[in-house]
Each structure stands twice: as structure tokens, then as C-alpha cells.
XYZ file of C-alpha atoms in Angstrom:
256
model
C 88.794 148.409 81.513
C 86.584 147.523 78.537
C 84.380 144.443 78.345
C 86.991 142.824 76.102
C 89.686 143.423 78.700
C 87.733 142.165 81.712
C 88.847 138.720 82.950
C 85.929 136.276 82.943
C 84.693 133.611 85.336
C 86.180 130.961 83.042
C 89.663 132.009 84.186
C 91.019 133.489 80.976
C 94.596 133.532 82.199
C 95.859 135.619 79.301
C 93.239 138.250 80.100
C 94.360 138.283 83.726
C 97.989 138.634 82.637
C 97.137 141.566 80.393
C 95.032 143.157 83.125
C 97.956 142.837 85.565
C 100.317 144.388 83.015
C 98.018 147.377 82.483
C 97.656 147.898 86.238
C 101.418 147.751 86.748
C 102.029 150.135 83.858
C 99.830 152.686 85.606
C 102.554 152.860 88.261
C 105.473 152.129 85.907
C 105.062 153.632 82.426
C 108.610 152.498 81.520
C 107.984 148.904 82.630
C 108.475 147.251 79.227
C 111.644 149.215 78.537
C 113.300 148.123 81.765
C 112.307 144.497 81.192
C 113.767 144.691 77.685
C 117.055 145.994 79.060
C 116.998 143.249 81.692
C 116.803 140.603 78.974
C 119.434 142.414 76.902
C 121.835 142.060 79.816
C 120.889 138.429 80.371
C 121.825 137.719 76.763
C 125.010 139.758 76.958
C 126.311 138.049 80.104
C 124.908 134.490 80.182
C 123.596 133.829 76.675
C 120.255 133.003 75.099
C 119.474 129.699 76.856
C 119.789 130.592 80.537
C 118.502 128.827 83.604
C 116.632 131.641 85.381
C 115.192 132.113 88.842
C 112.246 134.524 88.639
C 112.335 135.864 92.199
C 109.040 137.110 93.670
C 107.610 136.300 90.264
C 104.028 137.459 90.739
C 102.054 136.431 87.657
C 105.271 135.507 85.820
C 105.704 138.735 83.862
C 109.477 138.333 83.572
C 109.229 134.649 82.671
C 106.687 135.317 79.919
C 108.994 137.825 78.282
C 112.051 135.636 78.873
C 110.532 132.650 77.068
C 109.102 134.744 74.230
C 112.585 136.097 73.528
C 114.655 133.016 74.443
C 112.676 129.836 73.679
C 115.503 127.629 75.002
C 115.522 129.295 78.428
C 114.083 127.681 81.554
C 112.600 129.459 84.544
C 111.867 128.666 88.172
C 109.156 131.047 89.396
C 109.046 131.570 93.166
C 106.498 133.595 95.120
C 104.237 133.394 98.176
C 101.120 135.121 96.808
C 98.459 132.432 96.134
C 96.452 134.571 93.703
C 99.344 135.713 91.546
C 100.787 132.194 91.545
C 97.396 130.890 90.401
C 97.588 133.198 87.385
C 101.165 132.100 86.710
C 100.158 128.442 86.988
C 97.300 128.928 84.567
C 99.474 130.872 82.156
C 102.317 128.356 81.985
C 100.320 125.138 82.397
C 101.932 122.375 80.357
C 105.134 124.338 79.651
C 107.968 122.114 80.847
C 110.360 125.055 80.753
C 108.619 126.601 83.784
C 108.504 125.402 87.370
C 106.504 127.093 90.150
C 107.599 127.197 93.783
C 105.654 128.587 96.740
C 108.090 130.050 99.271
C 108.425 132.968 101.676
C 111.606 134.917 100.903
C 111.791 135.938 104.566
C 112.146 132.279 105.537
C 115.909 131.609 105.823
C 115.365 128.153 104.285
C 113.266 129.236 101.295
C 115.927 128.276 98.750
C 115.776 124.622 99.864
C 112.505 124.368 97.908
C 114.189 125.218 94.595
C 114.818 122.468 92.041
C 118.391 123.625 91.308
C 121.352 124.660 93.418
C 122.622 127.235 90.905
C 121.220 129.587 88.277
C 122.676 131.579 85.395
C 120.476 134.540 86.264
C 118.228 135.586 89.138
C 115.753 138.277 88.066
C 113.211 140.328 89.987
C 111.146 143.457 89.403
C 108.959 145.699 91.551
C 108.918 143.274 94.449
C 111.802 143.550 96.894
C 110.753 147.020 98.099
C 108.364 145.053 100.323
C 111.405 144.147 102.441
C 113.270 146.313 104.941
C 117.025 146.752 104.699
C 118.154 143.986 107.047
C 116.080 141.128 105.561
C 116.858 142.426 102.068
C 120.595 142.314 102.776
C 120.188 138.763 104.067
C 118.267 137.835 100.928
C 121.052 139.277 98.770
C 123.494 136.953 100.505
C 121.246 133.980 99.764
C 120.896 135.053 96.136
C 124.679 135.321 95.820
C 124.861 131.678 96.845
C 122.428 130.697 94.075
C 124.085 132.551 91.196
C 126.827 130.578 89.468
C 130.270 132.081 88.880
C 129.872 134.508 85.997
C 126.107 134.629 86.485
C 123.966 137.683 87.142
C 121.377 139.069 89.508
C 119.136 141.932 88.440
C 116.663 143.909 90.517
C 114.390 146.492 88.882
C 112.662 148.489 91.592
C 112.063 151.802 93.326
C 115.450 153.057 94.528
C 115.304 156.496 96.085
C 118.287 158.822 96.280
C 117.772 160.633 99.566
C 120.402 163.253 98.668
C 118.045 164.856 96.090
C 114.808 165.637 97.966
C 113.651 168.494 95.703
C 114.170 166.447 92.536
C 112.376 163.527 94.165
C 109.410 165.693 95.172
C 109.051 167.240 91.716
C 109.240 163.864 89.981
C 106.737 162.338 92.369
C 104.268 165.202 91.921
C 104.399 164.950 88.133
C 104.118 161.145 88.154
C 101.121 161.183 90.482
C 99.393 163.878 88.437
C 99.704 161.656 85.368
C 98.491 158.628 87.347
C 95.461 160.584 88.584
C 94.592 161.559 85.002
C 94.927 157.968 83.801
C 92.700 156.766 86.629
C 90.048 159.300 85.660
C 90.236 157.769 82.180
C 89.457 154.318 83.582
C 92.813 152.698 84.320
C 92.705 150.211 87.207
C 94.837 150.889 90.258
C 96.137 148.267 92.719
C 93.077 148.311 94.977
C 90.564 148.092 92.128
C 92.484 145.253 90.448
C 92.414 143.232 93.659
C 88.714 144.000 94.153
C 88.008 142.396 90.772
C 90.202 139.412 91.626
C 88.287 138.915 94.869
C 85.025 138.811 92.898
C 86.242 136.280 90.337
C 84.953 132.730 90.995
C 88.367 131.180 90.311
C 90.585 133.758 92.034
C 88.353 134.628 95.003
C 89.696 131.899 97.286
C 93.436 132.451 96.575
C 92.867 136.200 96.829
C 91.347 135.757 100.291
C 94.377 133.688 101.293
C 96.804 136.317 100.011
C 95.143 138.956 102.200
C 95.553 136.638 105.168
C 99.278 136.514 104.367
C 99.980 140.127 103.427
C 97.083 142.297 104.512
C 96.983 145.540 102.558
C 99.970 146.630 100.498
C 102.820 147.785 102.753
C 106.200 148.953 101.541
C 109.444 148.167 103.283
C 112.506 150.281 102.473
C 113.531 151.861 99.185
C 117.235 152.649 99.608
C 119.336 154.182 96.869
C 120.988 152.284 94.040
C 124.317 152.968 95.755
C 123.096 151.083 98.829
C 121.975 148.112 96.732
C 125.267 147.984 94.825
C 127.338 148.199 98.003
C 125.392 145.506 99.825
C 125.436 143.164 96.833
C 129.233 143.445 96.653
C 129.493 142.892 100.395
C 127.293 139.785 100.136
C 129.284 138.017 97.439
C 129.035 139.686 94.037
C 132.140 140.934 92.233
C 130.568 143.883 90.426
C 127.312 145.798 90.793
C 125.883 148.941 89.217
C 122.770 150.379 87.566
C 122.331 149.493 83.889
C 119.093 151.471 83.386
C 117.121 154.059 85.297
C 114.069 156.274 85.024
C 113.382 159.288 87.246
C 111.899 156.950 89.885
C 113.203 153.446 89.193
C 116.501 151.639 88.677
C 117.562 148.355 87.141
C 120.601 147.265 89.102
C 122.834 144.440 87.862
C 125.240 142.410 89.982
C 127.773 140.035 88.412
C 129.077 137.031 90.372
């Protein structure tokens, strides 16, 4: 990270957003492409002024792109991470199109905190792999209850096909070799990004609280796209299938 890229003690929220994007792109070089396709499908299925639930929103990456493309959209951003929500709050301060909700998606009553009973689209990316299969299936049932008839749910995440172990191993080896090279060139990884957040005067306290909640990063399950599609249909969606994929990630769309 250059001096120009480094977030400052004055809480330059745009700098923190850009820093988060660069860190995420280290893991997900196709990140912008999959978010573009996500918004393409939002427009195709529910139009250009949707009411959106940004699920496990983090810093609000999806919402930022949603509003840049669809100025008449509205977004409810829900997450539990105090530090990432602080960045989202700073980013969208004063924007009446955005509402922020602190909630634990593993709490069966989390949706009671939302301002609306129904949404045109529920969108999430690189977040639900923190959950294991059973709580994720339960969450899918709750999401089905929030999506209006004709609305959509999209999840862009790691979805591993266990029937192709040699392909998976080759892809992973190549991806990690590229990540190692980028890190040698100065790209921040997850741990380094959080170290900087912990040292920032504004983010230090919420970062300490997020470690009390989560501890270190720990993945749940990463079942295949077929598993996600099947469970989404079982939990209340009429159709579900991938609409984009990379060698390691899938954007799966479910239509109510």
C-alpha cells in the first residue's frame, strides 16, 4: 500500500473502502466482474429501482455499486462486524437510501430488526461460507420468507465441487502462487489489513470488539453450487442455478 492509499487517523472512509476492495481482490481477482453480473441480474429480474437487502454487507461493497448503477435503489445493510459496519456507516452517512442494521444471522430472530418485511432482492458476496450447512440451510429458509414473489436472492461465494479433486487442487495451487507473488509486491492480505485497522484511532475500538465476536477468521462449509441450488428450492424458491462462475467461485441466483 502506498502512502496515498493508506487510511488516515481522520477516518477517510473512502480510503478504507478502497483498501478493503484491494484486499478482497487479492483473494478474488474476478470480484468486480461477479458484482457486475449480480447487478445485471437484479436489473433483468426486478428492475432498476429495487429495494435490496445487502446480507452480511461488510463495508457495503455491494450497496456502493448498487447505488452507483441504480440511483433510485434503496438498500438495507445488515452485518454483525462492528469495524466493517463503522466503515459502511461512514461511507453512507447522510444517504437516506441506505439503512444499517446490526444483527447476527445465526440468531433465528435476526430478521425482526429489518425495516421491511419484503425485499425485491437479497444480495450477498463472500460471506456465507462462514456458516456450516445446517445454519446456512436455515438462513436460506429465512431469506425465502423475505424475498417477494418474483424477487431474487443471489449469493456469490466459494462453492467447491467435491467430485473434481484434481481440478480443484490445480486451480488452488495456481491461485495461491499468484497470491503469493502479489503479496511479495506489497498487496495486503486479510491479517495485515486487520492489523492496520486495529492501529487506526477510529477503528481500533470496533476492531477489538469484532475480534471478541469472531476471533480469527474461521470458515464454515463450502458446498457445491448444486447443494446451494437444491437447498434454496427446498426452502421456498421456485428456481435456482449459477449465473456466473470462475474456477473457484460461483454466483448463484434463486428466483422466488
